[in-house]
Short mmCIF file of C-alpha atoms in Angstrom, two decimals:
data_model
loop_
_atom_site.label_atom_id
_atom_site.label_comp_id
_atom_site.label_asym_id
_atom_site.label_seq_id
_atom_site.Cartn_x
_atom_site.Cartn_y
_atom_site.Cartn_z
CA MET A 1 -46.77 148.58 -14.09
CA MET A 2 -46.23 145.72 -16.53
CA SER A 3 -44.59 146.77 -19.61
CA LEU A 4 -46.06 146.18 -22.99
CA ARG A 5 -43.12 143.88 -23.86
CA SER A 6 -43.70 141.77 -20.65
CA PHE A 7 -47.40 141.52 -21.39
CA ALA A 8 -46.66 140.29 -24.98
CA ALA A 9 -44.17 137.86 -23.61
CA GLY A 10 -46.76 136.52 -21.16
CA LEU A 11 -49.25 136.00 -23.92
CA LEU A 12 -46.70 134.03 -25.97
CA VAL A 13 -45.79 131.77 -23.05
CA ALA A 14 -49.57 131.15 -22.53
CA ALA A 15 -50.09 130.22 -26.11
CA VAL A 16 -47.12 127.88 -26.17
CA SER A 17 -48.40 126.28 -23.00
CA LEU A 18 -51.74 125.28 -24.56
CA PRO A 19 -52.27 121.59 -25.07
CA ALA A 20 -51.38 120.68 -28.66
CA SER A 21 -54.94 119.33 -29.21
CA MET A 22 -56.30 122.75 -28.48
CA ALA A 23 -53.68 124.73 -30.24
CA ALA A 24 -53.93 122.71 -33.42
CA ALA A 25 -57.66 122.09 -33.33
CA ALA A 26 -58.99 121.85 -36.98
CA GLU A 27 -61.88 120.52 -38.95
CA THR A 28 -62.17 118.01 -41.86
CA ASN A 29 -65.19 117.28 -43.99
CA VAL A 30 -65.95 113.54 -44.27
CA ALA A 31 -68.39 111.92 -46.62
CA VAL A 32 -69.86 108.86 -45.07
CA ALA A 33 -71.97 105.97 -46.47
CA ALA A 34 -75.33 105.94 -44.87
CA ASN A 35 -75.05 102.48 -43.38
CA PHE A 36 -72.16 103.73 -41.27
CA THR A 37 -73.99 106.62 -39.78
CA GLU A 38 -74.12 105.69 -36.05
CA ALA A 39 -70.67 104.22 -35.99
CA ALA A 40 -69.22 107.28 -37.68
CA LYS A 41 -70.72 109.52 -35.21
CA GLU A 42 -69.31 107.68 -32.26
CA ILE A 43 -65.96 107.47 -34.00
CA ALA A 44 -65.99 111.23 -34.73
CA ALA A 45 -66.81 111.94 -31.03
CA ALA A 46 -63.96 109.79 -29.84
CA PHE A 47 -61.62 111.42 -32.39
CA LYS A 48 -62.50 114.87 -31.24
CA GLU A 49 -62.04 113.88 -27.53
CA LYS A 50 -58.54 112.52 -28.32
CA THR A 51 -57.27 115.05 -30.77
CA GLY A 52 -59.42 118.22 -30.45
CA ASP A 53 -60.09 118.11 -34.14
CA GLU A 54 -63.61 118.00 -35.58
CA ALA A 55 -64.76 115.56 -38.22
CA ALA A 56 -67.87 117.15 -39.97
CA LEU A 57 -69.94 114.22 -41.32
CA SER A 58 -72.19 114.26 -44.35
CA PHE A 59 -74.25 111.06 -45.06
CA GLY A 60 -75.65 109.55 -48.17
CA SER A 61 -75.59 106.54 -50.54
CA THR A 62 -72.05 105.78 -51.83
CA GLY A 63 -73.15 106.60 -55.38
CA GLN A 64 -74.67 109.86 -54.40
CA LEU A 65 -71.65 110.95 -52.44
CA TYR A 66 -69.27 109.92 -55.33
CA THR A 67 -71.29 112.16 -57.73
CA GLN A 68 -70.98 115.07 -55.18
CA ILE A 69 -67.23 114.41 -55.03
CA SER A 70 -66.93 114.51 -58.76
CA GLN A 71 -68.84 117.81 -58.85
CA ASP A 72 -66.27 119.47 -56.60
CA ALA A 73 -67.94 119.02 -53.18
CA PRO A 74 -65.61 120.11 -50.32
CA PHE A 75 -65.11 116.63 -48.85
CA GLU A 76 -61.59 115.70 -47.81
CA VAL A 77 -62.28 112.03 -46.70
CA PHE A 78 -64.53 109.46 -48.27
CA LEU A 79 -65.91 106.51 -46.28
CA ALA A 80 -67.65 104.39 -48.88
CA ALA A 81 -69.86 101.37 -48.57
CA ASP A 82 -67.80 99.55 -51.22
CA ASP A 83 -64.24 99.32 -52.47
CA GLU A 84 -65.07 100.30 -56.06
CA ARG A 85 -65.80 103.97 -55.61
CA PRO A 86 -62.61 104.85 -53.57
CA ALA A 87 -60.64 102.99 -56.31
CA LYS A 88 -62.49 104.93 -59.02
CA ALA A 89 -61.78 108.18 -57.09
CA ILE A 90 -58.16 107.49 -57.20
CA ALA A 91 -58.22 106.43 -61.00
CA GLU A 92 -60.27 109.59 -61.90
CA GLY A 93 -57.89 111.93 -59.89
CA TYR A 94 -60.23 112.82 -57.01
CA ALA A 95 -58.34 110.83 -54.32
CA VAL A 96 -54.72 110.28 -53.29
CA GLU A 97 -53.10 107.20 -54.61
CA GLY A 98 -52.19 104.57 -52.08
CA SER A 99 -54.43 106.20 -49.32
CA ASP A 100 -57.35 103.73 -49.62
CA PHE A 101 -57.92 100.92 -47.08
CA THR A 102 -60.74 98.61 -45.82
CA TYR A 103 -62.12 99.98 -42.61
CA ALA A 104 -65.14 97.71 -42.23
CA ILE A 105 -66.88 94.74 -43.80
CA GLY A 106 -70.66 95.12 -43.94
CA LYS A 107 -73.27 92.38 -43.38
CA ILE A 108 -76.89 92.39 -44.66
CA VAL A 109 -79.80 91.18 -42.50
CA LEU A 110 -83.51 90.42 -43.41
CA TRP A 111 -85.39 92.32 -40.80
CA SER A 112 -88.97 93.02 -39.64
CA THR A 113 -90.45 94.93 -36.73
CA ASP A 114 -92.86 91.98 -36.51
CA ALA A 115 -91.30 89.52 -33.99
CA ASP A 116 -92.87 86.58 -35.73
CA LEU A 117 -92.32 87.38 -39.51
CA VAL A 118 -88.70 86.62 -40.18
CA THR A 119 -87.77 82.96 -39.45
CA GLY A 120 -84.97 82.46 -42.05
CA GLU A 121 -84.66 82.14 -45.80
CA ASP A 122 -88.07 80.42 -45.89
CA THR A 123 -89.66 83.81 -45.15
CA LEU A 124 -88.46 84.85 -48.62
CA THR A 125 -89.62 81.57 -50.32
CA SER A 126 -93.04 81.84 -48.73
CA GLY A 127 -93.58 85.44 -49.83
CA ASP A 128 -96.11 85.93 -47.23
CA PHE A 129 -95.84 89.70 -47.20
CA ASP A 130 -96.81 92.64 -49.51
CA LYS A 131 -93.63 94.75 -49.55
CA ILE A 132 -89.94 94.13 -48.98
CA SER A 133 -87.53 97.04 -48.76
CA ILE A 134 -84.02 97.34 -50.13
CA ALA A 135 -81.59 100.18 -50.91
CA ASN A 136 -81.19 101.25 -54.44
CA PRO A 137 -78.86 98.56 -55.95
CA THR A 138 -77.47 100.96 -58.49
CA THR A 139 -76.12 103.46 -55.91
CA ALA A 140 -76.02 101.60 -52.69
CA PRO A 141 -73.82 98.50 -52.28
CA TYR A 142 -76.07 97.10 -49.56
CA GLY A 143 -78.93 97.08 -52.09
CA ALA A 144 -76.72 95.25 -54.59
CA ALA A 145 -75.87 92.66 -52.03
CA ALA A 146 -79.65 92.22 -51.31
CA VAL A 147 -80.41 91.59 -55.02
CA GLU A 148 -77.46 89.25 -55.19
CA ALA A 149 -78.70 87.24 -52.20
CA MET A 150 -82.22 87.03 -53.51
CA LYS A 151 -80.93 85.80 -56.89
CA ALA A 152 -78.67 83.23 -55.17
CA LEU A 153 -81.75 81.92 -53.32
CA GLY A 154 -83.82 81.84 -56.61
CA VAL A 155 -86.48 84.25 -55.27
CA TYR A 156 -85.71 87.49 -56.99
CA ASP A 157 -88.04 87.19 -59.99
CA ASP A 158 -90.97 86.31 -57.60
CA LEU A 159 -90.19 89.12 -55.13
CA GLU A 160 -89.29 91.89 -57.58
CA PRO A 161 -92.94 93.24 -57.83
CA LYS A 162 -92.89 93.55 -54.01
CA ILE A 163 -89.66 95.44 -53.79
CA VAL A 164 -89.74 99.06 -52.60
CA GLN A 165 -86.38 100.88 -52.91
CA GLY A 166 -84.92 103.44 -50.65
CA ASN A 167 -82.38 105.98 -51.97
CA ASN A 168 -79.87 104.47 -49.52
CA ILE A 169 -79.72 101.92 -46.74
CA ALA A 170 -80.95 104.42 -44.13
CA GLN A 171 -84.19 104.97 -46.11
CA ALA A 172 -84.54 101.26 -46.66
CA PHE A 173 -84.37 100.73 -42.92
CA GLN A 174 -86.84 103.56 -42.42
CA PHE A 175 -89.41 101.95 -44.66
CA VAL A 176 -89.45 98.87 -42.49
CA GLN A 177 -89.36 100.79 -39.25
CA THR A 178 -92.36 102.97 -40.22
CA GLY A 179 -94.39 99.96 -41.60
CA ASN A 180 -94.25 100.97 -45.31
CA ALA A 181 -92.71 97.52 -45.84
CA GLU A 182 -93.30 94.53 -43.68
CA LEU A 183 -89.62 93.55 -43.90
CA GLY A 184 -86.45 94.45 -45.70
CA PHE A 185 -82.78 93.92 -46.17
CA VAL A 186 -80.89 96.30 -43.85
CA ALA A 187 -77.41 96.69 -42.56
CA LEU A 188 -76.58 94.59 -39.49
CA SER A 189 -75.12 97.72 -38.05
CA GLN A 190 -78.44 99.39 -38.06
CA ILE A 191 -80.03 96.85 -35.66
CA ALA A 192 -76.94 95.51 -33.80
CA ALA A 193 -77.88 97.39 -30.60
CA SER A 194 -81.55 96.35 -30.72
CA ASP A 195 -83.51 93.18 -30.07
CA GLU A 196 -86.63 94.60 -31.81
CA GLY A 197 -88.64 92.46 -34.22
CA SER A 198 -87.22 89.45 -35.98
CA ARG A 199 -84.13 89.03 -38.18
CA TRP A 200 -82.10 86.58 -40.27
CA GLU A 201 -78.46 87.35 -40.83
CA VAL A 202 -77.93 86.50 -44.53
CA PRO A 203 -75.08 83.88 -44.98
CA ALA A 204 -71.97 85.62 -46.29
CA ASP A 205 -71.66 83.10 -49.10
CA LEU A 206 -74.96 84.45 -50.75
CA TYR A 207 -73.38 87.85 -51.67
CA THR A 208 -70.08 89.44 -52.49
CA PRO A 209 -68.37 90.66 -49.23
CA ILE A 210 -69.24 94.31 -48.65
CA LYS A 211 -65.74 95.72 -48.31
CA GLN A 212 -66.01 99.29 -47.22
CA ASP A 213 -63.03 101.37 -48.06
CA ALA A 214 -61.92 104.77 -46.98
CA VAL A 215 -59.73 107.15 -49.04
CA LEU A 216 -58.07 110.47 -48.67
CA LEU A 217 -59.48 112.90 -51.15
CA LYS A 218 -57.33 115.42 -53.04
CA LYS A 219 -59.05 118.23 -51.16
CA GLY A 220 -57.71 116.79 -47.99
CA GLU A 221 -54.13 116.08 -49.24
CA GLU A 222 -52.75 119.04 -47.23
CA SER A 223 -55.09 118.67 -44.35
CA GLU A 224 -53.54 117.33 -41.19
CA ALA A 225 -57.00 116.79 -39.63
CA ALA A 226 -58.07 114.68 -42.56
CA LYS A 227 -54.94 112.47 -42.22
CA ALA A 228 -55.32 112.29 -38.46
CA PHE A 229 -58.93 111.11 -38.90
CA LEU A 230 -57.93 108.34 -41.22
CA ASP A 231 -55.12 107.34 -38.85
CA PHE A 232 -57.63 107.17 -36.07
CA LEU A 233 -60.05 105.12 -38.11
CA LYS A 234 -57.23 102.46 -38.49
CA GLY A 235 -56.59 102.30 -34.81
CA PRO A 236 -57.88 100.07 -32.04
CA GLU A 237 -60.24 102.60 -30.48
CA ALA A 238 -62.22 103.05 -33.77
CA GLY A 239 -61.79 99.34 -34.46
CA ALA A 240 -63.64 98.42 -31.27
CA ILE A 241 -66.49 100.77 -32.16
CA ILE A 242 -66.76 99.30 -35.64
CA GLU A 243 -67.02 95.83 -34.27
CA LYS A 244 -69.68 96.96 -31.75
CA TYR A 245 -71.96 98.00 -34.57
CA GLY A 246 -71.91 94.58 -36.24
CA TYR A 247 -69.18 95.01 -38.90
CA GLY A 248 -66.38 92.65 -39.59
CA THR A 249 -62.85 94.04 -40.04
CA SER A 250 -60.02 93.30 -42.34
CA ALA A 251 -58.45 91.54 -39.43
CA GLY A 252 -61.09 88.90 -39.83
CA SER A 253 -63.30 89.62 -36.80
#
């Protein structure tokens, strides 16, 4: 009969023999800007497959997420849609100094489900529509970029009465998708995998580059899973996913 000591030793050997990814599996809570929803889901799945660790994702506008972070939300990582809020998080003591980096560069697109509506910037100057959707420019960097582009084209004052605002870029997209607005400024990432409707990719010189920065929050300072997720986000596997969804990268792609 196997002795108790032998049985315990066998259990110890079995535990030591487990793959490191299983033995050390952990979870990190990640706050993600709404524009990055689909890319983040795919990156989180790839991260889990590679490491065994789970990235629990929460989505919202960058401004809303920052408010939650400042109110002691349990996030360990922040993937913003700008570079201002991560820097502010560091300055205000919510994030780890030196941990911020640009993970993606966002692009805005004028989009409609109507295949004939969007033909270029002339679509905006003609104003042949009733409603145009944008994200809230106060809390959502993609909304601020849309306003900046309209002002650069000299059409903002004329179009302002037609603007409907979503709380974030996901809602701005939904307004167009459901027909509550005939067209709208959305993130290229939201329509990169689809040929539906008509679109005009807004020239980059019409708005300030949307540098999307990530940062390690103080709540994740001791979390190996949080640090591993940020390392994975910097790597080539995540980079390929980021590019697939229509983002530029700091490497210039």
